[in-house]
Coordinates of C-alpha atoms in Angstrom, one line a residue:
Chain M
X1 CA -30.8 12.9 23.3
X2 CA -31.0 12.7 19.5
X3 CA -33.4 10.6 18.0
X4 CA -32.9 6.6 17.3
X5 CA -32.5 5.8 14.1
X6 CA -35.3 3.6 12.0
X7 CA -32.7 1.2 9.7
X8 CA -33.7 -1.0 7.0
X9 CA -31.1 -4.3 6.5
X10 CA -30.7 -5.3 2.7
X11 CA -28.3 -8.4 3.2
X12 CA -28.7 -12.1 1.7
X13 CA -26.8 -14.0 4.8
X14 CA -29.3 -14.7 7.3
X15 CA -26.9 -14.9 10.2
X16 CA -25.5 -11.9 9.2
X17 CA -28.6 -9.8 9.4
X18 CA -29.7 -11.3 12.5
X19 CA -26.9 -10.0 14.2
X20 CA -26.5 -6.6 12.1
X21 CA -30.4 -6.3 13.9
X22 CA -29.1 -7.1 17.4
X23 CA -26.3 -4.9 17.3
X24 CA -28.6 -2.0 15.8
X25 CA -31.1 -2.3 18.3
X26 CA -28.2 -2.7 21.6
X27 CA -27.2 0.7 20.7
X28 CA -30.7 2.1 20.8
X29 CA -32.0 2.1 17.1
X30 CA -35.0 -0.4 15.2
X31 CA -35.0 -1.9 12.3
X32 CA -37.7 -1.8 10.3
X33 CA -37.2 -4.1 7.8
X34 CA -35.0 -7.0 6.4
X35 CA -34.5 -7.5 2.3
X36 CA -32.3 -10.7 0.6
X37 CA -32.7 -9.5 -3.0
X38 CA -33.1 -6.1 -5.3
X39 CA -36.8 -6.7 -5.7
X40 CA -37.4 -7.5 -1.9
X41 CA -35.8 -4.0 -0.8
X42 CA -37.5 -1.9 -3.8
X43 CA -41.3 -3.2 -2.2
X44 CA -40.0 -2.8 1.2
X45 CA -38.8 0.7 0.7
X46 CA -42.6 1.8 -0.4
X47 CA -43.7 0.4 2.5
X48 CA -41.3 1.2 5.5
X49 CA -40.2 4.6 6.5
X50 CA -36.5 4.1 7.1
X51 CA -33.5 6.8 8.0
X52 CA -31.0 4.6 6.5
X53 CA -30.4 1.4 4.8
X54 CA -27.6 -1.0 4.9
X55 CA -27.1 -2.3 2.0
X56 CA -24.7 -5.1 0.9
X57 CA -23.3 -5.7 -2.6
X58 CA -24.3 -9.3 -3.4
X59 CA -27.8 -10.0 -2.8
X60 CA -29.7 -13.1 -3.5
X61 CA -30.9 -12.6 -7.1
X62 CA -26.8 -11.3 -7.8
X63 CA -24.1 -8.3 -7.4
X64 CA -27.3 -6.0 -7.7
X65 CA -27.1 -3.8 -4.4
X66 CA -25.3 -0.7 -6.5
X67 CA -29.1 -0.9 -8.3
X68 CA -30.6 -1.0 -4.4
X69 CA -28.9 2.4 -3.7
X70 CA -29.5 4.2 -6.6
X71 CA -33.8 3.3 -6.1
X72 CA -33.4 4.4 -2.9
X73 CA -31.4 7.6 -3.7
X74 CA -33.8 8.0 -6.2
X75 CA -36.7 7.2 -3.9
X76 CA -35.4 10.1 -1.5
X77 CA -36.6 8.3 1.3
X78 CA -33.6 7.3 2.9
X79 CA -30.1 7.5 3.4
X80 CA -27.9 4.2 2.1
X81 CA -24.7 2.8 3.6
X82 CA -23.1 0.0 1.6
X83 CA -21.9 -2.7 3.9
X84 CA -20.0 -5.5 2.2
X85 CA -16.7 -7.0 1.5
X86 CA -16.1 -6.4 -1.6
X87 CA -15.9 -2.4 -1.5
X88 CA -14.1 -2.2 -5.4
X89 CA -17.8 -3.3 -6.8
X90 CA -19.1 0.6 -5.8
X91 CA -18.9 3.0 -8.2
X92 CA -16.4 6.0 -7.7
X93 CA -19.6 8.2 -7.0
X94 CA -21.1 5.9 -4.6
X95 CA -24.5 5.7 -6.2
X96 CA -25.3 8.1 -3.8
X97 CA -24.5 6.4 -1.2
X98 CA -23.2 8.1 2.6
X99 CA -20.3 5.8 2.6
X100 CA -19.4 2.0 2.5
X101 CA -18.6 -0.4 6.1
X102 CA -16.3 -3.2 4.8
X103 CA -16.4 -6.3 5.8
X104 CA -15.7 -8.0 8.1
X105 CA -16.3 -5.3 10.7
X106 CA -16.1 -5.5 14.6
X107 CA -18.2 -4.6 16.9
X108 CA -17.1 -1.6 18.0
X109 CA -16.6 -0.7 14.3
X110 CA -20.1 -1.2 14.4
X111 CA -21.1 0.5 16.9
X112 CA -19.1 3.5 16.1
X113 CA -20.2 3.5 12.8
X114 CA -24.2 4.2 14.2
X115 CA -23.4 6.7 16.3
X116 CA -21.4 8.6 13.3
X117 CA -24.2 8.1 11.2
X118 CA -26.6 9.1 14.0
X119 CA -24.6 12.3 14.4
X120 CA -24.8 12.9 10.5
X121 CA -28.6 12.1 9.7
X122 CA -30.2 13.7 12.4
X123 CA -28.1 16.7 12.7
X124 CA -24.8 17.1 10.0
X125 CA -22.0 17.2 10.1
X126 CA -21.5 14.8 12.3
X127 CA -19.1 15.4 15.6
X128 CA -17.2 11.9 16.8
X129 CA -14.2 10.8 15.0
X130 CA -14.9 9.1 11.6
X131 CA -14.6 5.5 12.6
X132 CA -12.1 2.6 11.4
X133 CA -13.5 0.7 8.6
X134 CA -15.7 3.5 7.5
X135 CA -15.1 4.8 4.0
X136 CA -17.4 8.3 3.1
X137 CA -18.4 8.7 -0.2
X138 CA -16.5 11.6 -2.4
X139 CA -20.0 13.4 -2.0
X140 CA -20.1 13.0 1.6
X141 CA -16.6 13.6 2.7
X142 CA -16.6 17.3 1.6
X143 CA -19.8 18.0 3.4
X144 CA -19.0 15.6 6.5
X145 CA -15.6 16.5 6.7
X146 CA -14.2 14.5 9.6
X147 CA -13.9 16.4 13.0
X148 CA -10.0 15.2 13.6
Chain V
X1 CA 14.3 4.4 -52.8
X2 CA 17.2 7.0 -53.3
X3 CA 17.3 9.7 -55.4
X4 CA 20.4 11.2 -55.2
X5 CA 22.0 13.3 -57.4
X6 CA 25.9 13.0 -58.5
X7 CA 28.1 15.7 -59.8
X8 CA 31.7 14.2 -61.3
X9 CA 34.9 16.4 -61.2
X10 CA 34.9 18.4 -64.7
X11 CA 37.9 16.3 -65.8
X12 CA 36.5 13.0 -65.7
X13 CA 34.5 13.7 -68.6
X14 CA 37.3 14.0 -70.7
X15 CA 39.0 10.5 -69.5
X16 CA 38.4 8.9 -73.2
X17 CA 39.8 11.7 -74.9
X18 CA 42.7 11.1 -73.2
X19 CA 43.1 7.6 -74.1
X20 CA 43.1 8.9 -78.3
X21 CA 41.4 5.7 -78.8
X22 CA 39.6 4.5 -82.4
X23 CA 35.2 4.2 -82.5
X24 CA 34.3 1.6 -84.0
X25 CA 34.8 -2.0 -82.9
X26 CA 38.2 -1.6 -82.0
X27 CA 37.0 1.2 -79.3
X28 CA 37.0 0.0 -75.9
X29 CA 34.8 1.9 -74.2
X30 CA 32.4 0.2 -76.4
X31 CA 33.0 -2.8 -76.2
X32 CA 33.2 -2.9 -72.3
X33 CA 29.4 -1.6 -72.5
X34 CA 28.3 -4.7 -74.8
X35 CA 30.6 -7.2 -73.1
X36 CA 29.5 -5.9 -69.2
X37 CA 27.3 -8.3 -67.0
X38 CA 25.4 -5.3 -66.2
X39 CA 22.6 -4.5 -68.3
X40 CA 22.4 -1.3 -69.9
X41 CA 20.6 1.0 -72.3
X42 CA 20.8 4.1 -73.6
X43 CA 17.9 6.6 -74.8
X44 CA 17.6 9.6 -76.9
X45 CA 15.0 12.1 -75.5
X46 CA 15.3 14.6 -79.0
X47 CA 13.0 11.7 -80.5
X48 CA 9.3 11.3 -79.5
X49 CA 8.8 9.4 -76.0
X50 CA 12.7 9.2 -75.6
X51 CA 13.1 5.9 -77.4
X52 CA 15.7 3.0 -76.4
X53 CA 18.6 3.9 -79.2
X54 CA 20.9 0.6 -77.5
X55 CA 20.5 -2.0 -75.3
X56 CA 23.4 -4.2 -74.4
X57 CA 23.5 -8.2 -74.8
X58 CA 23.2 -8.2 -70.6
X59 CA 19.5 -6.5 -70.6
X60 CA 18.5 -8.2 -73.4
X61 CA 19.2 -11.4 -71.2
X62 CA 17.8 -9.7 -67.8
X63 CA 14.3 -9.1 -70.0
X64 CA 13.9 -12.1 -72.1
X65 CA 13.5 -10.0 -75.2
X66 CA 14.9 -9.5 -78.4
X67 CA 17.2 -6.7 -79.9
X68 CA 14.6 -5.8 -82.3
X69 CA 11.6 -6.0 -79.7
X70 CA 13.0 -3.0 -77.5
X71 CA 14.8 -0.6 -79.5
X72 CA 12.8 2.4 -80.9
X73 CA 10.3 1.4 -77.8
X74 CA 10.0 3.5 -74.7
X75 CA 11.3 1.6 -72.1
X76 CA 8.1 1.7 -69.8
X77 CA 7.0 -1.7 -71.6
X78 CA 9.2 -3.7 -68.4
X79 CA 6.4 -1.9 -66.0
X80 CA 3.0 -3.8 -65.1
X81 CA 0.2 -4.2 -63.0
X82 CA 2.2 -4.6 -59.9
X83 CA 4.8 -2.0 -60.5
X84 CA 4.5 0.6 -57.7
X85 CA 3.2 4.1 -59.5
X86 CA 5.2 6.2 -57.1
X87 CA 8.6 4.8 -58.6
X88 CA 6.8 5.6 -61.8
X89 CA 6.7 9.0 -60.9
X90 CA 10.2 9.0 -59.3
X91 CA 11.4 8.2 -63.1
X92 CA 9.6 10.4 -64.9
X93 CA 9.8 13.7 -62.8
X94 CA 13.9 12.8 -63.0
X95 CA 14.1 12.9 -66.6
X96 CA 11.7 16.0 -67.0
X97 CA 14.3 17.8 -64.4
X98 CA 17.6 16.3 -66.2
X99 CA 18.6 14.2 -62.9
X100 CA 19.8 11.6 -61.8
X101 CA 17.7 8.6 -60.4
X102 CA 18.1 5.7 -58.7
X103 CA 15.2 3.3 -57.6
X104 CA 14.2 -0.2 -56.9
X105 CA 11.1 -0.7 -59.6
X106 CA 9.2 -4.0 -60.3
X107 CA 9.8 -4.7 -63.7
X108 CA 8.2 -7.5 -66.3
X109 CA 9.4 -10.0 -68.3
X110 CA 8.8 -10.7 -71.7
X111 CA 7.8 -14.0 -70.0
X112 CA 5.1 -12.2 -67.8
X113 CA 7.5 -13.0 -64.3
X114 CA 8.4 -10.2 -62.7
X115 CA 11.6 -8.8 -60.9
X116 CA 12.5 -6.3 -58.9
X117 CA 14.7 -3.9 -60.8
X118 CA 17.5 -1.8 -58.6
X119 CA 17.4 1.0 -61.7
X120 CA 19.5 4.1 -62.5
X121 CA 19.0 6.7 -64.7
X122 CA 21.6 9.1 -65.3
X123 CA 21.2 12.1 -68.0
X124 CA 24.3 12.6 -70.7
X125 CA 25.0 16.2 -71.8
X126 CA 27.4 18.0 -73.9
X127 CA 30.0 20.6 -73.2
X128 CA 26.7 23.0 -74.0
X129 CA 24.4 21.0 -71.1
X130 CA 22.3 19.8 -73.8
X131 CA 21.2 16.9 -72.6
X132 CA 21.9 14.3 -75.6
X133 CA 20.8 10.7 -74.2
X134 CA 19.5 8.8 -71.1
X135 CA 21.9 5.8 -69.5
X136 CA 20.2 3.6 -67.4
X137 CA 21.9 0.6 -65.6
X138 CA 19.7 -2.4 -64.5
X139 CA 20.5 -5.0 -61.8
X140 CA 18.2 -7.6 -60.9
X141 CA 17.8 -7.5 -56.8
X142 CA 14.5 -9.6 -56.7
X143 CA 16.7 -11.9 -53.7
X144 CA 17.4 -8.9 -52.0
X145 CA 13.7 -7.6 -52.2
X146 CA 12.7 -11.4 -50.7
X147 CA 15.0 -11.1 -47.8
X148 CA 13.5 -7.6 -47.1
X149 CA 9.6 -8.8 -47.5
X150 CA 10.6 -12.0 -45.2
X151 CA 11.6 -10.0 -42.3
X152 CA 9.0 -7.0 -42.0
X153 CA 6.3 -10.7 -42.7
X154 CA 8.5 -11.9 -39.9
X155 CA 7.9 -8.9 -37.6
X156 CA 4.8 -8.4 -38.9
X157 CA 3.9 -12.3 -37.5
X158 CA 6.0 -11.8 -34.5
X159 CA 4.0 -8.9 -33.3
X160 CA 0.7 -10.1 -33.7
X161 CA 1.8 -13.0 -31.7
X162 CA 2.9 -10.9 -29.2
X163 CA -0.4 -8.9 -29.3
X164 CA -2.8 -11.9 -28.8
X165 CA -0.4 -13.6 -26.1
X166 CA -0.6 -10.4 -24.3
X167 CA -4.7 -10.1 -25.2
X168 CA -4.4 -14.0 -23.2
X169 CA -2.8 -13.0 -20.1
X170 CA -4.5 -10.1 -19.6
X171 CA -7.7 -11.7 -19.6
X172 CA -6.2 -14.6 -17.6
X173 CA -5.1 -12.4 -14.8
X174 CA -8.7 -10.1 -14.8
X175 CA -10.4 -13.4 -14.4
X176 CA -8.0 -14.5 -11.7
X177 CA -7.9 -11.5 -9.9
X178 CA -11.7 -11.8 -10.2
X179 CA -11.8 -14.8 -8.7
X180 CA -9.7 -13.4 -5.6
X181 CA -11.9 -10.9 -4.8
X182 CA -15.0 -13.4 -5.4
X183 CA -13.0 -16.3 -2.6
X184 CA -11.7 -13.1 -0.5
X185 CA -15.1 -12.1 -0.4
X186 CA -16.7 -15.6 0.6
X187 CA -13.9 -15.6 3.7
X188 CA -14.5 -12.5 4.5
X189 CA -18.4 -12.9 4.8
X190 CA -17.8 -16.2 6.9
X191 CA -15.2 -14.4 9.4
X192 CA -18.4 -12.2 10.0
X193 CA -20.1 -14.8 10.5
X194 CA -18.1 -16.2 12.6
X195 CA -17.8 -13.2 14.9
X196 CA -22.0 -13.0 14.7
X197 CA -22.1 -16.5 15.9
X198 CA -19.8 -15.8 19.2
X199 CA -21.6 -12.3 19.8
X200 CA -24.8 -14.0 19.5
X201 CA -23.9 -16.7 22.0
X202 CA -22.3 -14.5 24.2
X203 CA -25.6 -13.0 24.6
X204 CA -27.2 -16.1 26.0
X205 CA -24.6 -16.8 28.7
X206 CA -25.0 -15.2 32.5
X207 CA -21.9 -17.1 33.9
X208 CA -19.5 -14.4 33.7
X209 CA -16.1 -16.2 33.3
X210 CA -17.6 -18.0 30.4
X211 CA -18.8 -14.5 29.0
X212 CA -14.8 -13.6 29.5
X213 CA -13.8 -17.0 27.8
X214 CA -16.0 -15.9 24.8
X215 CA -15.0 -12.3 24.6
X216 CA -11.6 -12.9 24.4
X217 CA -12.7 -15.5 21.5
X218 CA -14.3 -12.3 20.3
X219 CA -11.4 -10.4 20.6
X220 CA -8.5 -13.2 18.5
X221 CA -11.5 -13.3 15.6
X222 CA -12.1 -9.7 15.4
X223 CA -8.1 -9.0 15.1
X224 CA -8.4 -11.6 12.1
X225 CA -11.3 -9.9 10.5
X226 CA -9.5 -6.2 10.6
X227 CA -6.7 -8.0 8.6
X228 CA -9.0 -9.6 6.6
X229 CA -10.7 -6.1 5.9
X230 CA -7.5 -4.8 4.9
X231 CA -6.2 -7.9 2.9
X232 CA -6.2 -7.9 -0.9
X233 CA -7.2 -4.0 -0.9
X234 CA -3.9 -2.7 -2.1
X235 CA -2.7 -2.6 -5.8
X236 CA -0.3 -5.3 -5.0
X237 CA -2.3 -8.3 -3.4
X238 CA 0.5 -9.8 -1.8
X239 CA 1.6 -6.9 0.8
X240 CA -0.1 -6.0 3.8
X241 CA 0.1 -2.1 5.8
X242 CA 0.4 -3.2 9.3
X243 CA 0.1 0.7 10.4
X244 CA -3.2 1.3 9.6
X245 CA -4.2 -2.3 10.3
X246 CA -2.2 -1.3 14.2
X247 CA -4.8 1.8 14.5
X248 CA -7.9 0.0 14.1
X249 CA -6.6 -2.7 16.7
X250 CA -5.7 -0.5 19.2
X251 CA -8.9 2.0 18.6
X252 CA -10.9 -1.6 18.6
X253 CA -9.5 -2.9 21.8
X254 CA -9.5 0.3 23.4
X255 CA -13.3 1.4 22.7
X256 CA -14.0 -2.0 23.3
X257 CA -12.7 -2.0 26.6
X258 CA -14.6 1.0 27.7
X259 CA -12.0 2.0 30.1
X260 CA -11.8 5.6 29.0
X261 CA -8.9 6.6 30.9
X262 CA -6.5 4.8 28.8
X263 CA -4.9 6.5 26.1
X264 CA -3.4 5.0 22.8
X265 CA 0.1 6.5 22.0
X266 CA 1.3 5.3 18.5
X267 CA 4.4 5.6 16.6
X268 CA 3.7 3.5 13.8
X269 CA 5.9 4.0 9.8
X270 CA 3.9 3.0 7.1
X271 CA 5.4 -0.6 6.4
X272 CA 4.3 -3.7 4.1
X273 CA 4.8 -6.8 5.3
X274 CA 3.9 -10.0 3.1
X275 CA 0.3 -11.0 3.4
X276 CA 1.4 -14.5 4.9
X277 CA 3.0 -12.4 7.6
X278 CA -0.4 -10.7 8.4
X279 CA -2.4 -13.2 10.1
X280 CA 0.6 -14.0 12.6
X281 CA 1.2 -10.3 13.4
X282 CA -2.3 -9.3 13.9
X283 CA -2.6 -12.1 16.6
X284 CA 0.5 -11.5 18.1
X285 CA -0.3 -7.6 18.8
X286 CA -4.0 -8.5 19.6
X287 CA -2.3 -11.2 22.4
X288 CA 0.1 -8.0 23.6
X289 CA -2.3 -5.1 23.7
X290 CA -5.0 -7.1 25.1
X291 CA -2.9 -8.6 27.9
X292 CA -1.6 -5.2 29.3
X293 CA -5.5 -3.6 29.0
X294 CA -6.3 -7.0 31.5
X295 CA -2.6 -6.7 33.5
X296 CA -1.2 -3.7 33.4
X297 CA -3.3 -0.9 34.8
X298 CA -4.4 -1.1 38.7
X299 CA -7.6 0.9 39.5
X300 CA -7.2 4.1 41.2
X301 CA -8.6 5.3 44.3
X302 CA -11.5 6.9 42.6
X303 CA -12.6 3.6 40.8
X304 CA -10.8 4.6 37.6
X305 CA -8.1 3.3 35.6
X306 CA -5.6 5.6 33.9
X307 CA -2.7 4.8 31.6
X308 CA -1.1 4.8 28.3
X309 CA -0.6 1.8 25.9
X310 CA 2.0 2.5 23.3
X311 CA 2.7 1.1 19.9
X312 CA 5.7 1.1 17.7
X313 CA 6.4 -0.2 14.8
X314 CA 9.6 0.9 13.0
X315 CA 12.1 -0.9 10.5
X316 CA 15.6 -0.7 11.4
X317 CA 17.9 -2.3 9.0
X318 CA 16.2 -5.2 7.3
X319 CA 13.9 -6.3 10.0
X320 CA 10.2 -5.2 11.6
X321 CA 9.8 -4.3 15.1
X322 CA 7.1 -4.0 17.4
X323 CA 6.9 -2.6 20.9
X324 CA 4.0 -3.0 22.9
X325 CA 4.2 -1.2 25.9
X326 CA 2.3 0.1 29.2
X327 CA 3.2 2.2 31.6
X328 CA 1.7 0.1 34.7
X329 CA 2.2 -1.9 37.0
X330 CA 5.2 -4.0 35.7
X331 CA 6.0 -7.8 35.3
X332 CA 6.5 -8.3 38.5
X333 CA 3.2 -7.0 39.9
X334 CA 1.0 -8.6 36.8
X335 CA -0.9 -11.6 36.9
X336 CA 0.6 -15.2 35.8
X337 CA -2.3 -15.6 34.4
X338 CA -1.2 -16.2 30.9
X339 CA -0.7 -19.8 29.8
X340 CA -2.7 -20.2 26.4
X341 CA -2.2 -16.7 25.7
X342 CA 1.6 -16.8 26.0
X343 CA 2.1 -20.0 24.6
X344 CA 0.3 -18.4 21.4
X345 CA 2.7 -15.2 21.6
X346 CA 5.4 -18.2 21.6
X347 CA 4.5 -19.8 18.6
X348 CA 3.4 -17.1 16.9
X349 CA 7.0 -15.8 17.6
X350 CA 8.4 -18.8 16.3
X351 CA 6.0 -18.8 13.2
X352 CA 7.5 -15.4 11.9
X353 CA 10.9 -15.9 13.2
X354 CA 10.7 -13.2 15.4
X355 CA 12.8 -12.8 18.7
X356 CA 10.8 -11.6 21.7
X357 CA 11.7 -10.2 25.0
X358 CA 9.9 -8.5 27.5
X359 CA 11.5 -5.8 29.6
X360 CA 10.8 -4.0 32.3
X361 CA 9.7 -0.1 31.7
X362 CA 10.1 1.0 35.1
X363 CA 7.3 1.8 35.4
X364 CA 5.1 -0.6 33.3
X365 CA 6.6 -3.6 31.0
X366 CA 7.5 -3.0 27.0
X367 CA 7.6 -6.1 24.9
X368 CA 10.1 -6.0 22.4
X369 CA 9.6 -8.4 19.3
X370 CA 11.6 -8.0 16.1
X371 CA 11.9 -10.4 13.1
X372 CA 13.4 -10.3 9.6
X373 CA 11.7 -8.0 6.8
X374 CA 11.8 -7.9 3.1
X375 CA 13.1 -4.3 1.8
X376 CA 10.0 -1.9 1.2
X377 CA 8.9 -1.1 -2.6
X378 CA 8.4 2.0 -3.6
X379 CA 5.0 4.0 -4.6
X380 CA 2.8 1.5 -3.0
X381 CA -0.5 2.4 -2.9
X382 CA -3.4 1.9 -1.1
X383 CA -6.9 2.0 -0.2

């Protein structure tokens, strides 16, 4: 059994992060921490310990997730997945980034999603299918090549 | 400008010999040069800074000035500041090679106003080819010249017009396709919600036919947020790929389900349909698919269910068709239980113009729904 992943939510719609949290947690992950703006998630990547972070575009001090990912990147500490719904705001390199959810996304996209990303962070490249809504970054899709 | 040179037949030249006509005033060859409209000078180039030697009454008029003023002068006095130093150059390189030369000049006044002179210079030899004089004919075009300035300030204007109205829209239509993406994104976030809100209710509920009430809830939302996903993405904002949109449905649904044993078999063509037909669609297969995953399939002996759900869409001729269709137990067999979601099939039929029938597969039941379609554009892109 491969090891739960520790995720770290960067999103500014409350409702939307409460459920991103329950989701995460029903397939067998935790979350470690919850960030509405740029500054928020730079302090709480110091001081959490996270495998990945969600992180969506538009945060509550502006359009500065792309900023998020590339502190994290920088950081090394974890892996970032843009999730948001307006995918054309991410650079062509992805500031990094594993890849991008768009929104809105199902549950089951969801769900897939984790276990892909489970699959890819613990032990790459990962084995399941790549799953619908899930866009890999340039970078990622030549080392994560999808199984079918 | 031209600058062209001319070469006469040898026996023009000798055209006044012919004519054994007198010099002097009763010579007319001479007198047609004084009398003429045309203004015309001649030059002698064996004295210093080839000199105007005659002048006819017709420049004198053109130039304002008076016999005495011009003759003995080189003629370079009609050029000024504004005269273009190229056609300067034309002039002088003409007469240094002996040639002919023909060239629109600005020339001055002995009034200071200027016009614009359409000049030609033409070299006089002898039977030797010594050159013995210049002729030069002068013809005031300055209305012609106008004409010509008006139009290229004409296009000129006209272009820059052109340039800024273009510079207008363009920046109209960034910050209206900005403004798109900023509403799509708004909708987008709230379907999410909207989905969140359901799940997280869902969650709170034991009473299992509720639970079923709100999953199917679940279910009609979610098929609205994978078009929404897939909405506005494309190059062209008004056209909608219902393929791909079909394949993350079905996978949806099917994962969803958690009924393993049934397999997805899709024959989908990449086809746009308008993004008003999009919503209606996506409901209308959710309704299908999701009605033969409840209906369809009876559980085998060892607990399990096994089956195929097949999707087609193809484009025959002007119109879109769907099949949706299972290979279980067939209408007959299947639950009535369908009212709202058949009534929603209906309408959303109705909505898109669409004839629907359902026949039976023997075994299982195929849906048949095909409505009219807009001819597919070519290179679409997306993604």
């Amino acid at each position: 059994m491969t090891e739960p992943l520790k995720v770290l939510i960067v999103e500014d719609e409350a409702l939307l992060a409460m459920e991103l949290e329950s989701l995460v947690e029903e397939a067998g992950h935790s979350v470690v921490g919850w960030a509405t703006s740029s500054a928020e998630a730079r302090s709480m990547v110091e001081s959490t310990d996270a495998d990945i972070a969600f992180v969506d575009i538009h945060l509550t001090d502006g359009p500065t997730g792309v900023d998020v990912a590339h502190y994290i990147g920088e950081k090394k500490r974890s892996m970032v997945v843009f999730m948001t719904a307006n995918p054309k705001r991410i650079p062509d390199h992805f500031a990094g980034a594993i890849g991008v959810i768009a929104k809105p996304y199902t549950m089951n996209g969801l769900t897939s999603a984790l276990r892909y990303l489970q699959e890819g962070v613990r032990r790459p490249p990962p084995v399941s299918t790549r799953p619908a809504g899930f866009t890999l970054s340039p970078a990622f899709e030549a080392v994560w090549a999808p199984a079918a | 400008m031209d600058w062209k040179r001319t070469r006469e037949p040898a026996d023009a030249w000798h055209m006044t010999d012919d004519l054994h006509v007198e010099h002097g005033k009763g010579d007319p060859f001479a007198a047609a040069i004084r009398a003429t409209r045309m203004s015309m000078i001649i030059t002698d180039p064996r004295r210093p800074d080839n000199p105007i030697v005659f002048a006819n009454d017709a420049f004198l008029r053109l130039t304002g000035y008076e016999r005495h003023e011009v003759l003995g002068k080189n003629c370079r006095f009609l050029q000024g500041p504004k005269t273009d130093k190229e056609a300067v150059g034309q002039i002088r390189t003409a007469i240094e090679d002996k040639a002919d030369v023909s060239v629109d000049i600005l020339n001055y006044r002995k009034d200071g106003s200027t016009f614009w002179n359409a000049l030609y210079i033409s070299p006089v030899s002898n039977d030797k080819g010594e050159v013995q004089f210049f002729f030069a004919s002068q013809l005031d075009v300055s209305d012609r010249k106008r004409s010509e300035h008006r139009i290229t300030a004409d296009k000129d204007r006209f272009e820059k017009a052109v340039k800024e109205r273009t510079a207008e829209l363009e920046a109209a239509l960034e910050a209206q396709t900005t403004l798109l993406h900023e509403v799509d994104h708004r909708v987008k976030n709230n379907l999410q919600m909207i989905s969140s809100l359901i799940i997280m209710q869902r969650r709170t509920i034991k009473d299992e036919a509720t639970r079923h009430s709100l999953t199917t809830m679940l279910e009609r939302i979610e098929a609205l947020s994978t078009v929404h996903r897939r909405l506005y993405q494309s190059k062209d904002v008004s056209r909608f790929d219902v393929s791909d949109f079909a394949k993350d449905l079905v996978t949806d649904l099917l994962t969803a389900s958690g009924r393993s044993g049934i397999k997805p078999k899709l024959e989908l063509d990449p086809i746009v349909i308008s993004a008003e037909k999009a919503t209606p669609v996506a409901l209308m297969v959710n309704e299908l698919v999701t009605n033969a995953l409840k209906h369809a399939f009876k559980e085998g002996p060892d607990g399990t269910t096994a089956g195929r759900i097949g999707i087609k869409m193809s484009q025959p001729d002007g119109h879109f068709n769907i099949e949706v269709s299972d290979d279980g137990v067939g209408m007959a067999e299947a639950n009535g239980d369908a009212s709202f979601g058949m009534r929603l099939i209906k309408s959303l039929a109705r909505q898109l113009h669409a004839d629907i029938e359902w026949r039976d597969a023997g075994p299982g039941t195929k849906v048949v729904i095909s409505m009219p379609n807009e001819p597919q554009q070519e290179g679409l892109s997306h993604d």
